[in-house]
Amino acid sequence: MSHDQAPYLELLARGAAAEAYDRPLLLARADGAGPGELASLEHAKQLALRVRAELEGRRRREAELSALFETAHDLAGLRDLDAVLRAIVQRARSLLGTEVAYLSLNDPAAGDTYMRVTEGSVSARFQQVRLGMGEGLGGLVAQTARPYVTDSYFDDARFQHTGTIDAAVRDEGLVAILGVPLMLGSQVIGVLFAADRRARVFEREQVALLASFAAHAAVAIDTANLLAETRSALADLERANTIIQDHSGVLERASDVHDRLTELVLRGGGVDDVAAALSEVLDGTVEFTGTGPDTTGAGGHAARHGDDWVAAVAAGGEIFGSLVLHGHPDLDPVDRRTLERAAMVTSLLLLAERSAHDAEQRVRGELLDDLLDAPDRDPRLLRERAARLRADLDAPHVVLAARIDAPAGTAVARADDAGGVGAGARRSPSARADATSRHGVSVRHEAAAPRRDTSLRRDTAARGDVSARETADRRRLWSAASHLAATRSGLAAARDGGAVLLLPLGPGDTAAGLARRTARQLGGALREPVTVGASSPVASPAEDPGPVADAYAQACRCLDALRLLGRAGEGAAAQDLGFLGMLLADPGDIDGFVHRTIGEIVEYDRRRGTDLVGTLGAYFASGMSPARTKDDLHVHVNTVAQRLERVGRLLGPDWQDPARSLEIQLALRLHAMSSPDDVS
C-alpha cells in the first residue's frame, strides 16, 4: 500500500462522506506538496470515490433484496395483516428514500378507495381522505390498473383534481408522487404510494421495486382473506371434519413450502432449486419455462391449461417465464397460492441474477470501449480487469463488427444516403418515377405532387416506426453479443448502431471461420439475419491495444462490403472477398482506384447534373441489355444509347471488355460506399 492511498483507505474503512475525500489533497497542497505527489493523490482520490460508489450501490441492492426477502418471510408466517402491511410501507419508504409512503384499499361497496396504512404522514385530513375511482393520481391508478408517477402533482394535468383531494395533498405538503396498483388476478384491490414533499424523478428501478412491494402486499391481503375464509369455513362446517383436516394439511404444506422457499432465497438457491422444492411439496412435476402463459391475470394468478397449472413469473409488469405444474388438474386453492408465491420468489431470484449479469455485461463493454478509445491504457491494469472477467488479452484475438440486417421496408428511409451521386435530387419531373437500384433494393420516386405529399407523410410515420424497431434491434443484438462473448471468454459492446466483439482466436481457428460462426450464432439467437465482418488477428490486445481500433475499422469495412455485395446475414473476413477484400484490408488507395476507373463519369455528373453513374449501374444490373435498362430507368432506348455513348467517350472504347467492365462494376460498388464528395 503506497503512502498516497493510506488516507483514502481509512476514509473508506470508516464510511466517510464524499466531501471528506478532498481533505488529504487540500492538506498536501497546504504543505507544499509537489505536482507529482498532488497528481498521485488526485488519482488515489478518484479510485477511492469509485470504490465508495460501488460499495454504496452494492449496499443499496443488498438492502433492497434483504427487504424483499424479509417481506417474503413475513408472508410465509403471516399472522397479523396490519403488521405485514405496515412493514411493507415502512420498507418501501426507507428503500426509495421518500418522506412519505402509504397504502390505500378499494371499498367496493362505496365505489372508492380509503387510506389503510400511512408512514411519515403528519396530516389527519390526508390520513382520512377517500378517493373516488378516477380521481387524483391514486384514483387513476385504481381505475386503470397501471402505475403512474408525477414529479409535480399540482402541475400535472393528467389527473382529475378535486377540491377534497387537492386540499388533503396540499395539507400534507406532497409534490412528487408514485403510485402502483395492488392486483389480485385482473382486479385492483388498492394502491401503494411513495411520495416526497419536493420535486423528484422516480427511476424505472424504483417503480419496479415499489411494484414488487405492491405484489407482496396483495399476496398478504389475499392470504389474510384466505385465512379468514378458512376460519369461517371451519366454523360453518364442523360436521365436515375430514374436509377440515384435509384443508389444514394443505395449509401446513403451504407454510412448509414458504419456509423452504425463504430458505432457498437466503442461501442463494436458483430457479431449479425452487422447482425441485415445489415438486416435492405439491407431489408433482414442476418446471420453469422461458415463455409466459397465454392466459394469466395481471396479478400472476395461476391458470389451468389442460391437466397442467401455470403461474406467471413476473415483476414490475415484465414477464420472465412461467412455473408449470404437470398432472394436477384439480389443484387445491391453497396449493394454487403456493404455486403463485413460488413464481414470485422465482421472479426475485431471476431479477437478482439479471442484475449481476447486466453488471458483468457493462464491465465487459467498458473494457472493450477502453481498448478502442484509449489505447494508451496501462497493460497491467488491462490484464487485471480482463482476468476478473476470465479473459486472456495476451492471446490473439479477432475484432468482429455485427449488425442486424435491415428488413427491405426500412431501406426506403436510407435510399438517398446509399444512392451514389444524388441523382434523385436532380432529376426532371418526368424521370422521378424511375426505379433506381441501390444496394440491391429498388426505390421508386412518385412523380405527381399530391401523391408525393401523401408519400412524405406516410414516409415520416414509417421512419418513426423504423427508428423504434432499430433501437429495439440494437438492444437485442447487444444482449446476444454480450452473452456470446461471456461464453467465449471475450468482450462485447454496443457501438455505431451495432455491436463489436473481441473474441479469442483458438487453435485451428481463422478470422473468417470465427466470423461465419458468430453470424450463425447471433442470427440463431435473434431469429433474423446478422451480418458479421471480421478483422485480421490482433496479436496481443493487452500488450499493444493500439491495433484494436484499426482492426475494428477494418471489420466495419468488411461488414459494409458484405452488405453491398448482397451477402447480408453472412460472416466473413477481408480474405474472403478477393480483390475487394484487399482494398478493404488496406483502404489507402480506394479513392484512387475509384477515381482512376470512373472518375471521369463522376465528375461529368457533378458538373452537368446528369446521372451517368446510375445509368451505368442499371446497365450492368440488367446484364448489359439496353432494352432492359430502358425498362428499369423508364426512359426511351435512344436515351440509354446516348448515355452509353457518352460513357464510351469518357471511359474509352474498351469499357465493355470483360476485364475492364469488372473493374468498372467494382468501382461503382465502392463508390456507393462513400459520399459523392469523396471521389473527385
Coordinates of N, CA, C and O in Angstrom, one line a residue, residues 443-607:
V443 N -36.0 1.4 -55.2 CA -36.6 2.6 -54.6 C -37.3 3.3 -55.7 O -36.7 3.7 -56.7
R444 N -38.6 3.6 -55.5 CA -39.4 4.3 -56.6 C -39.8 5.7 -56.1 O -40.3 5.8 -55.0
H445 N -39.5 6.7 -56.9 CA -39.9 8.1 -56.6 C -41.2 8.4 -57.3 O -41.3 8.3 -58.5
E446 N -42.2 8.9 -56.6 CA -43.5 9.2 -57.2 C -43.4 10.6 -58.0 O -42.8 11.5 -57.5
A447 N -44.1 10.7 -59.1 CA -44.0 11.8 -59.9 C -45.0 12.9 -59.6 O -44.7 14.1 -59.6
A448 N -46.2 12.5 -59.3 CA -47.3 13.5 -59.1 C -47.2 14.2 -57.7 O -46.9 13.5 -56.7
A449 N -47.3 15.5 -57.7 CA -47.1 16.3 -56.5 C -48.1 15.9 -55.4 O -47.6 15.7 -54.2
P450 N -49.4 15.7 -55.6 CA -50.3 15.4 -54.5 C -49.9 14.0 -53.9 O -49.9 13.8 -52.7
R451 N -49.6 13.0 -54.8 CA -49.2 11.7 -54.2 C -47.8 11.8 -53.5 O -47.6 11.1 -52.5
R452 N -47.0 12.8 -53.9 CA -45.7 12.9 -53.3 C -45.9 13.4 -51.8 O -45.2 13.0 -50.9
D453 N -46.9 14.4 -51.7 CA -47.1 14.9 -50.3 C -47.7 13.8 -49.4 O -47.3 13.7 -48.3
T454 N -48.6 13.0 -49.9 CA -49.1 11.9 -49.1 C -48.0 10.9 -48.8 O -47.9 10.4 -47.7
S455 N -47.1 10.6 -49.8 CA -46.0 9.7 -49.6 C -45.1 10.2 -48.5 O -44.5 9.5 -47.7
L456 N -44.8 11.6 -48.5 CA -43.9 12.2 -47.5 C -44.5 12.0 -46.1 O -43.8 11.6 -45.1
R457 N -45.8 12.2 -46.0 CA -46.4 12.0 -44.6 C -46.3 10.5 -44.2 O -46.0 10.2 -43.1
R458 N -46.6 9.6 -45.2 CA -46.5 8.2 -44.9 C -45.1 7.8 -44.5 O -44.8 7.0 -43.6
D459 N -44.1 8.4 -45.3 CA -42.7 8.0 -45.0 C -42.2 8.6 -43.7 O -41.4 7.9 -43.0
T460 N -42.8 9.7 -43.3 CA -42.4 10.3 -41.9 C -42.8 9.4 -40.8 O -42.1 9.1 -39.9
A461 N -44.1 8.9 -40.9 CA -44.6 7.9 -39.9 C -43.8 6.6 -40.0 O -43.4 6.0 -38.9
A462 N -43.5 6.2 -41.2 CA -42.7 4.9 -41.3 C -41.3 5.0 -40.7 O -40.8 4.1 -40.0
R463 N -40.7 6.2 -40.9 CA -39.4 6.4 -40.3 C -39.4 6.3 -38.8 O -38.5 5.8 -38.1
G464 N -40.5 6.9 -38.2 CA -40.6 6.8 -36.7 C -40.7 5.3 -36.3 O -40.1 4.9 -35.3
D465 N -41.5 4.5 -37.0 CA -41.6 3.1 -36.6 C -40.3 2.4 -36.8 O -39.9 1.5 -36.0
V466 N -39.6 2.7 -37.9 CA -38.3 2.1 -38.2 C -37.3 2.4 -37.1 O -36.5 1.6 -36.6
S467 N -37.3 3.7 -36.6 CA -36.4 4.1 -35.6 C -36.6 3.4 -34.3 O -35.6 2.9 -33.7
A468 N -37.8 3.2 -33.9 CA -38.1 2.4 -32.7 C -37.7 1.0 -32.9 O -37.2 0.4 -31.9
R469 N -38.0 0.4 -34.0 CA -37.6 -1.0 -34.3 C -36.1 -1.2 -34.3 O -35.6 -2.1 -33.7
E470 N -35.4 -0.2 -34.9 CA -33.9 -0.3 -34.9 C -33.3 -0.2 -33.5 O -32.3 -0.8 -33.2
T471 N -33.9 0.7 -32.7 CA -33.4 0.8 -31.3 C -33.6 -0.5 -30.5 O -32.7 -1.0 -29.8
A472 N -34.8 -1.1 -30.7 CA -35.0 -2.4 -30.0 C -34.1 -3.5 -30.6 O -33.5 -4.3 -29.8
D473 N -33.8 -3.4 -31.9 CA -32.9 -4.4 -32.5 C -31.5 -4.3 -32.0 O -30.8 -5.3 -31.7
R474 N -31.1 -3.0 -31.8 CA -29.7 -2.8 -31.3 C -29.6 -3.3 -29.8 O -28.6 -3.9 -29.5
R475 N -30.6 -3.2 -29.0 CA -30.6 -3.7 -27.7 C -30.5 -5.2 -27.7 O -29.7 -5.8 -26.9
R476 N -31.3 -5.8 -28.5 CA -31.3 -7.3 -28.6 C -30.0 -7.8 -29.1 O -29.4 -8.8 -28.6
L477 N -29.4 -7.1 -30.1 CA -28.1 -7.5 -30.7 C -27.0 -7.4 -29.6 O -26.2 -8.3 -29.4
W478 N -27.0 -6.3 -28.8 CA -26.0 -6.1 -27.8 C -26.1 -7.2 -26.7 O -25.1 -7.8 -26.3
S479 N -27.4 -7.5 -26.4 CA -27.6 -8.6 -25.3 C -27.1 -9.9 -25.8 O -26.4 -10.6 -25.1
A480 N -27.4 -10.3 -27.1 CA -26.9 -11.6 -27.6 C -25.4 -11.6 -27.8 O -24.8 -12.6 -27.5
A481 N -24.8 -10.5 -28.2 CA -23.4 -10.4 -28.4 C -22.7 -10.5 -27.0 O -21.6 -11.2 -26.9
S482 N -23.2 -9.9 -26.0 CA -22.6 -9.9 -24.7 C -22.7 -11.3 -24.1 O -21.7 -11.8 -23.5
H483 N -23.8 -12.0 -24.3 CA -23.9 -13.4 -23.9 C -22.9 -14.3 -24.6 O -22.2 -15.1 -24.0
L484 N -22.8 -14.1 -25.9 CA -21.8 -14.9 -26.7 C -20.4 -14.6 -26.2 O -19.6 -15.6 -26.1
A485 N -20.1 -13.4 -26.0 CA -18.7 -13.0 -25.6 C -18.4 -13.6 -24.2 O -17.3 -14.1 -24.0
A486 N -19.4 -13.6 -23.3 CA -19.1 -14.2 -22.0 C -18.9 -15.7 -22.1 O -18.0 -16.2 -21.4
T487 N -19.6 -16.4 -23.0 CA -19.3 -17.8 -23.1 C -18.0 -18.2 -23.8 O -17.5 -19.3 -23.7
R488 N -17.5 -17.2 -24.6 CA -16.2 -17.4 -25.3 C -15.0 -16.7 -24.6 O -14.0 -16.6 -25.2
S489 N -15.2 -16.2 -23.4 CA -14.1 -15.5 -22.7 C -13.7 -14.3 -23.5 O -12.5 -14.0 -23.5
G490 N -14.6 -13.6 -24.1 CA -14.3 -12.4 -24.9 C -15.0 -11.2 -24.3 O -15.5 -11.2 -23.2
L491 N -15.0 -10.1 -25.1 CA -15.6 -8.9 -24.7 C -16.6 -8.5 -25.8 O -16.5 -8.8 -27.0
A492 N -17.6 -7.6 -25.4 CA -18.6 -7.1 -26.4 C -19.1 -5.8 -25.9 O -19.2 -5.5 -24.7
A493 N -19.5 -4.9 -26.8 CA -20.0 -3.6 -26.5 C -20.9 -3.2 -27.7 O -20.8 -3.7 -28.8
A494 N -21.8 -2.3 -27.3 CA -22.7 -1.6 -28.4 C -21.9 -0.5 -29.0 O -21.3 0.3 -28.3
R495 N -22.0 -0.4 -30.3 CA -21.2 0.7 -31.0 C -21.7 0.9 -32.4 O -22.0 0.0 -33.1
D496 N -21.8 2.2 -32.8 CA -22.1 2.6 -34.1 C -23.4 1.9 -34.7 O -23.4 1.5 -35.8
G497 N -24.4 1.8 -33.9 CA -25.6 1.2 -34.3 C -25.6 -0.3 -34.4 O -26.6 -0.9 -34.9
G498 N -24.6 -0.9 -34.0 CA -24.5 -2.4 -34.0 C -23.8 -2.9 -32.7 O -23.9 -2.3 -31.7
A499 N -23.0 -4.0 -32.9 CA -22.2 -4.5 -31.8 C -20.8 -4.8 -32.2 O -20.6 -5.1 -33.4
V500 N -19.9 -4.7 -31.3 CA -18.5 -5.0 -31.6 C -18.1 -6.1 -30.6 O -18.4 -6.0 -29.4
L501 N -17.4 -7.2 -31.1 CA -16.9 -8.2 -30.2 C -15.4 -8.4 -30.4 O -14.9 -8.2 -31.4
L502 N -14.8 -8.7 -29.3 CA -13.4 -9.1 -29.3 C -13.3 -10.5 -28.7 O -13.4 -10.7 -27.6
L503 N -13.1 -11.5 -29.7 CA -13.1 -12.9 -29.3 C -11.7 -13.5 -29.5 O -11.0 -13.2 -30.5
P504 N -11.3 -14.4 -28.6 CA -10.0 -15.1 -28.8 C -10.0 -16.0 -30.0 O -11.0 -16.6 -30.3
L505 N -8.8 -16.1 -30.6 CA -8.7 -17.0 -31.8 C -8.1 -18.3 -31.3 O -6.9 -18.4 -30.9
G506 N -8.9 -19.4 -31.3 CA -8.5 -20.7 -30.8 C -7.6 -21.4 -31.7 O -7.4 -21.0 -32.9
P507 N -7.0 -22.5 -31.3 CA -6.1 -23.3 -32.2 C -6.9 -23.8 -33.4 O -8.0 -24.3 -33.3
G508 N -6.4 -23.6 -34.6 CA -7.0 -24.0 -35.8 C -8.1 -23.1 -36.3 O -8.7 -23.2 -37.4
D509 N -8.4 -22.0 -35.5 CA -9.4 -21.0 -35.9 C -8.9 -20.0 -36.9 O -7.6 -19.8 -36.9
T510 N -9.7 -19.5 -37.8 CA -9.3 -18.4 -38.6 C -10.3 -17.3 -38.4 O -11.4 -17.5 -37.9
A511 N -9.9 -16.1 -38.8 CA -10.8 -14.9 -38.6 C -12.1 -15.1 -39.4 O -13.2 -14.8 -38.9
A512 N -12.0 -15.7 -40.6 CA -13.2 -15.9 -41.5 C -14.1 -16.9 -40.8 O -15.3 -16.7 -40.8
G513 N -13.5 -18.0 -40.3 CA -14.3 -19.0 -39.7 C -15.0 -18.5 -38.5 O -16.2 -18.8 -38.2
L514 N -14.3 -17.7 -37.7 CA -14.9 -17.1 -36.5 C -16.0 -16.2 -36.8 O -17.1 -16.2 -36.2
A515 N -15.9 -15.4 -37.9 CA -17.0 -14.5 -38.4 C -18.2 -15.3 -38.8 O -19.3 -14.9 -38.4
R516 N -18.0 -16.4 -39.6 CA -19.2 -17.2 -40.0 C -19.9 -17.8 -38.8 O -21.1 -17.8 -38.8
R517 N -19.1 -18.4 -37.9 CA -19.7 -19.0 -36.7 C -20.5 -18.0 -35.9 O -21.6 -18.2 -35.4
T518 N -19.9 -16.8 -35.7 CA -20.5 -15.7 -34.9 C -21.8 -15.3 -35.6 O -22.8 -15.0 -34.9
A519 N -21.8 -15.1 -36.9 CA -23.0 -14.8 -37.6 C -24.1 -15.8 -37.5 O -25.3 -15.4 -37.2
R520 N -23.8 -17.1 -37.5 CA -24.8 -18.1 -37.3 C -25.3 -18.1 -35.9 O -26.5 -18.2 -35.7
Q521 N -24.4 -17.9 -34.9 CA -24.9 -18.0 -33.5 C -25.7 -16.8 -33.2 O -26.8 -16.9 -32.5
L522 N -25.3 -15.6 -33.6 CA -26.1 -14.4 -33.3 C -27.5 -14.5 -34.1 O -28.5 -14.1 -33.5
G523 N -27.4 -14.9 -35.3 CA -28.6 -15.0 -36.1 C -29.6 -16.0 -35.5 O -30.8 -15.8 -35.5
G524 N -29.1 -17.1 -35.0 CA -29.9 -18.1 -34.4 C -30.5 -17.6 -33.1 O -31.7 -17.9 -32.8
A525 N -29.8 -16.8 -32.3 CA -30.3 -16.3 -31.1 C -31.4 -15.3 -31.3 O -32.3 -15.2 -30.6
L526 N -31.2 -14.4 -32.3 CA -32.1 -13.4 -32.6 C -33.2 -13.7 -33.6 O -34.2 -13.0 -33.8
R527 N -33.0 -14.9 -34.3 CA -34.0 -15.4 -35.2 C -34.2 -14.5 -36.4 O -35.3 -14.3 -36.9
E528 N -33.1 -13.8 -36.8 CA -33.1 -13.0 -38.0 C -31.7 -12.8 -38.4 O -30.7 -13.0 -37.6
P529 N -31.4 -12.5 -39.7 CA -30.0 -12.4 -40.2 C -29.2 -11.4 -39.5 O -29.6 -10.3 -39.3
V530 N -28.0 -11.8 -39.2 CA -27.0 -10.9 -38.6 C -25.7 -11.0 -39.5 O -25.2 -12.0 -39.7
T531 N -25.3 -9.8 -39.9 CA -24.1 -9.7 -40.8 C -22.9 -9.4 -39.9 O -23.0 -8.5 -39.0
V532 N -21.8 -10.2 -40.1 CA -20.6 -10.0 -39.2 C -19.4 -9.9 -40.1 O -19.1 -10.7 -41.0
G533 N -18.6 -8.8 -39.9 CA -17.3 -8.6 -40.6 C -16.2 -8.8 -39.6 O -16.3 -8.3 -38.4
A534 N -15.1 -9.4 -40.0 CA -14.0 -9.7 -39.1 C -12.8 -9.0 -39.5 O -12.5 -8.8 -40.7
S535 N -11.9 -8.7 -38.5 CA -10.6 -8.1 -38.8 C -9.6 -9.2 -38.9 O -9.8 -10.4 -38.7
S536 N -8.4 -8.8 -39.3 CA -7.2 -9.7 -39.2 C -6.9 -9.8 -37.7 O -7.3 -9.0 -36.9
P537 N -6.3 -10.9 -37.3 CA -6.0 -11.2 -35.9 C -5.1 -10.1 -35.3 O -4.2 -9.5 -35.9
V538 N -5.4 -9.7 -34.0 CA -4.6 -8.8 -33.2 C -3.8 -9.6 -32.3 O -4.4 -10.4 -31.5
A539 N -2.5 -9.5 -32.3 CA -1.6 -10.4 -31.6 C -1.8 -10.4 -30.1 O -2.0 -11.5 -29.5
S540 N -1.8 -9.3 -29.5 CA -1.9 -9.2 -28.0 C -2.6 -7.9 -27.6 O -1.9 -6.8 -27.5
P541 N -3.9 -7.8 -27.5 CA -4.6 -6.6 -27.2 C -4.1 -5.9 -25.9 O -4.2 -4.7 -25.7
A542 N -3.7 -6.7 -24.9 CA -3.3 -6.2 -23.6 C -1.9 -5.5 -23.8 O -1.7 -4.4 -23.3
E543 N -1.0 -6.2 -24.4 CA 0.4 -5.7 -24.6 C 0.4 -4.4 -25.5 O 1.1 -3.5 -25.2
D544 N -0.4 -4.5 -26.6 CA -0.4 -3.4 -27.5 C -1.8 -3.1 -27.9 O -2.3 -3.6 -29.0
P545 N -2.6 -2.3 -27.2 CA -4.0 -2.0 -27.5 C -4.2 -1.2 -28.8 O -5.3 -1.2 -29.3
G546 N -3.2 -0.5 -29.3 CA -3.4 0.3 -30.4 C -4.0 -0.3 -31.6 O -5.0 0.3 -32.2
P547 N -3.6 -1.5 -32.1 CA -4.2 -2.1 -33.3 C -5.7 -2.5 -33.1 O -6.3 -2.8 -34.1
V548 N -6.2 -2.5 -31.9 CA -7.6 -2.9 -31.8 C -8.6 -1.9 -32.5 O -9.5 -2.3 -33.2
A549 N -8.3 -0.6 -32.4 CA -9.2 0.4 -33.1 C -9.1 0.2 -34.6 O -10.1 0.3 -35.3
D550 N -7.8 0.0 -35.1 CA -7.7 -0.2 -36.6 C -8.4 -1.5 -37.0 O -9.0 -1.5 -38.1
A551 N -8.3 -2.5 -36.2 CA -9.0 -3.8 -36.5 C -10.5 -3.6 -36.5 O -11.2 -4.2 -37.4
Y552 N -11.0 -2.8 -35.6 CA -12.4 -2.5 -35.6 C -12.9 -1.8 -36.9 O -13.9 -2.1 -37.5
A553 N -12.1 -0.8 -37.3 CA -12.4 -0.1 -38.6 C -12.3 -1.1 -39.8 O -13.2 -1.0 -40.7
Q554 N -11.4 -2.0 -39.8 CA -11.3 -3.0 -40.9 C -12.5 -3.9 -40.8 O -13.1 -4.2 -41.9
A555 N -12.9 -4.3 -39.6 CA -14.1 -5.2 -39.5 C -15.4 -4.5 -40.0 O -16.2 -5.1 -40.7
C556 N -15.5 -3.2 -39.7 CA -16.7 -2.4 -40.2 C -16.6 -2.3 -41.7 O -17.7 -2.4 -42.4
R557 N -15.5 -2.1 -42.3 CA -15.4 -2.0 -43.8 C -15.8 -3.4 -44.4 O -16.5 -3.5 -45.4
C558 N -15.4 -4.5 -43.8 CA -15.7 -5.8 -44.3 C -17.2 -6.0 -44.2 O -17.8 -6.5 -45.1
L559 N -17.8 -5.6 -43.1 CA -19.3 -5.7 -42.9 C -20.0 -4.9 -44.0 O -21.0 -5.4 -44.6
D560 N -19.6 -3.7 -44.2 CA -20.3 -2.9 -45.3 C -20.1 -3.5 -46.6 O -21.1 -3.5 -47.4
A561 N -18.9 -4.1 -46.9 CA -18.7 -4.8 -48.2 C -19.7 -6.0 -48.3 O -20.3 -6.2 -49.4
L562 N -19.9 -6.7 -47.3 CA -20.8 -7.9 -47.4 C -22.2 -7.4 -47.7 O -22.9 -8.0 -48.5
R563 N -22.6 -6.4 -47.1 CA -24.0 -5.9 -47.4 C -24.1 -5.3 -48.8 O -25.1 -5.5 -49.4
L564 N -23.1 -4.6 -49.3 CA -23.1 -4.1 -50.6 C -23.1 -5.3 -51.6 O -23.7 -5.2 -52.7
L565 N -22.4 -6.3 -51.3 CA -22.3 -7.5 -52.2 C -23.5 -8.4 -52.1 O -23.5 -9.5 -52.7
G566 N -24.6 -8.0 -51.4 CA -25.8 -8.8 -51.3 C -25.6 -10.1 -50.4 O -26.3 -11.0 -50.5
R567 N -24.6 -10.0 -49.5 CA -24.3 -11.2 -48.6 C -24.7 -10.9 -47.2 O -24.0 -11.3 -46.3
A568 N -25.7 -10.1 -47.0 CA -26.2 -9.8 -45.7 C -26.6 -11.0 -45.0 O -27.2 -12.0 -45.6
G569 N -26.4 -11.1 -43.7 CA -26.7 -12.3 -42.9 C -25.6 -13.3 -42.9 O -25.7 -14.4 -42.3
E570 N -24.4 -13.0 -43.5 CA -23.3 -13.9 -43.5 C -22.2 -13.3 -42.7 O -22.2 -12.2 -42.2
G571 N -21.1 -14.1 -42.5 CA -19.9 -13.6 -41.8 C -18.7 -13.8 -42.7 O -18.6 -14.9 -43.4
A572 N -17.8 -12.9 -42.7 CA -16.6 -13.0 -43.5 C -15.5 -12.1 -43.0 O -15.7 -11.2 -42.2
A573 N -14.3 -12.4 -43.4 CA -13.1 -11.6 -43.2 C -12.6 -11.0 -44.5 O -13.1 -11.5 -45.6
A574 N -11.7 -10.1 -44.5 CA -11.2 -9.5 -45.7 C -10.7 -10.5 -46.7 O -11.0 -10.4 -47.9
Q575 N -10.1 -11.6 -46.3 CA -9.5 -12.5 -47.2 C -10.6 -13.3 -48.0 O -10.3 -14.0 -49.0
D576 N -11.8 -13.3 -47.5 CA -12.9 -13.9 -48.2 C -13.4 -13.2 -49.4 O -14.1 -13.7 -50.3
L577 N -13.0 -11.9 -49.5 CA -13.6 -11.0 -50.5 C -12.8 -10.7 -51.7 O -13.0 -9.8 -52.5
G578 N -11.7 -11.5 -51.9 CA -10.8 -11.4 -53.1 C -10.2 -10.0 -53.2 O -9.7 -9.4 -52.3
F579 N -10.3 -9.4 -54.5 CA -9.7 -8.1 -54.7 C -10.4 -7.0 -53.8 O -9.7 -6.1 -53.3
L580 N -11.7 -7.1 -53.7 CA -12.4 -6.1 -52.8 C -11.9 -6.3 -51.4 O -11.7 -5.3 -50.7
G581 N -11.6 -7.5 -50.9 CA -11.0 -7.7 -49.6 C -9.7 -7.0 -49.4 O -9.4 -6.5 -48.4
M582 N -8.8 -7.1 -50.5 CA -7.5 -6.5 -50.3 C -7.7 -4.9 -50.2 O -7.0 -4.3 -49.4
L583 N -8.6 -4.4 -50.9 CA -8.8 -2.9 -50.8 C -9.3 -2.6 -49.4 O -9.0 -1.6 -48.9
L584 N -10.2 -3.4 -48.9 CA -10.8 -3.1 -47.6 C -9.7 -3.3 -46.5 O -9.7 -2.6 -45.5
A585 N -8.9 -4.3 -46.6 CA -7.8 -4.6 -45.6 C -6.8 -3.4 -45.6 O -6.2 -3.1 -44.6
D586 N -6.6 -2.8 -46.8 CA -5.6 -1.7 -46.9 C -6.3 -0.6 -47.7 O -6.2 -0.5 -48.9
P587 N -7.1 0.3 -47.0 CA -8.0 1.2 -47.7 C -7.3 2.4 -48.2 O -8.0 3.3 -48.7
G588 N -6.0 2.5 -48.2 CA -5.3 3.7 -48.6 C -5.6 4.2 -50.0 O -5.6 5.4 -50.3
D589 N -5.8 3.2 -50.9 CA -6.0 3.6 -52.3 C -7.4 3.4 -52.9 O -7.5 3.3 -54.1
I590 N -8.3 3.2 -52.0 CA -9.7 3.0 -52.5 C -10.2 4.2 -53.4 O -10.7 4.1 -54.5
D591 N -10.0 5.4 -52.8 CA -10.4 6.6 -53.6 C -9.7 6.7 -54.9 O -10.2 7.1 -55.9
G592 N -8.4 6.4 -54.9 CA -7.6 6.5 -56.1 C -8.1 5.5 -57.1 O -8.2 5.8 -58.3
F593 N -8.4 4.3 -56.7 CA -8.9 3.2 -57.6 C -10.2 3.7 -58.2 O -10.5 3.6 -59.4
V594 N -11.2 4.2 -57.4 CA -12.4 4.7 -57.9 C -12.2 5.8 -58.9 O -12.9 5.9 -60.0
H595 N -11.4 6.8 -58.5 CA -11.1 7.9 -59.4 C -10.5 7.5 -60.7 O -10.9 8.0 -61.8
R596 N -9.6 6.6 -60.7 CA -9.0 6.1 -61.9 C -9.9 5.4 -62.8 O -9.8 5.5 -64.1
T597 N -10.9 4.7 -62.2 CA -11.8 3.8 -63.0 C -13.0 4.6 -63.5 O -13.4 4.5 -64.7
I598 N -13.7 5.3 -62.7 CA -15.0 6.0 -63.1 C -14.9 7.5 -62.7 O -16.0 8.1 -62.7
G599 N -13.8 8.0 -62.4 CA -13.7 9.4 -62.0 C -14.2 10.4 -63.0 O -14.9 11.4 -62.7
E600 N -14.0 10.1 -64.3 CA -14.5 11.0 -65.4 C -16.0 11.1 -65.4 O -16.6 12.1 -65.6
I601 N -16.7 9.9 -65.2 CA -18.1 9.9 -65.2 C -18.7 10.7 -64.0 O -19.6 11.4 -64.1
V602 N -18.0 10.4 -62.8 CA -18.5 11.1 -61.6 C -18.3 12.6 -61.7 O -19.2 13.4 -61.4
E603 N -17.2 13.0 -62.3 CA -17.0 14.5 -62.4 C -18.0 15.1 -63.5 O -18.5 16.2 -63.3
Y604 N -18.3 14.3 -64.5 CA -19.2 14.7 -65.5 C -20.6 14.9 -64.9 O -21.3 15.9 -65.1
D605 N -21.0 13.9 -64.1 CA -22.3 14.1 -63.4 C -22.4 15.3 -62.5 O -23.4 16.0 -62.4
R606 N -21.3 15.5 -61.8 CA -21.2 16.6 -60.8 C -21.3 17.9 -61.6 O -22.1 18.8 -61.1
R607 N -20.7 18.1 -62.7 CA -20.7 19.3 -63.4 C -22.0 19.6 -64.2 O -22.6 20.7 -64.2

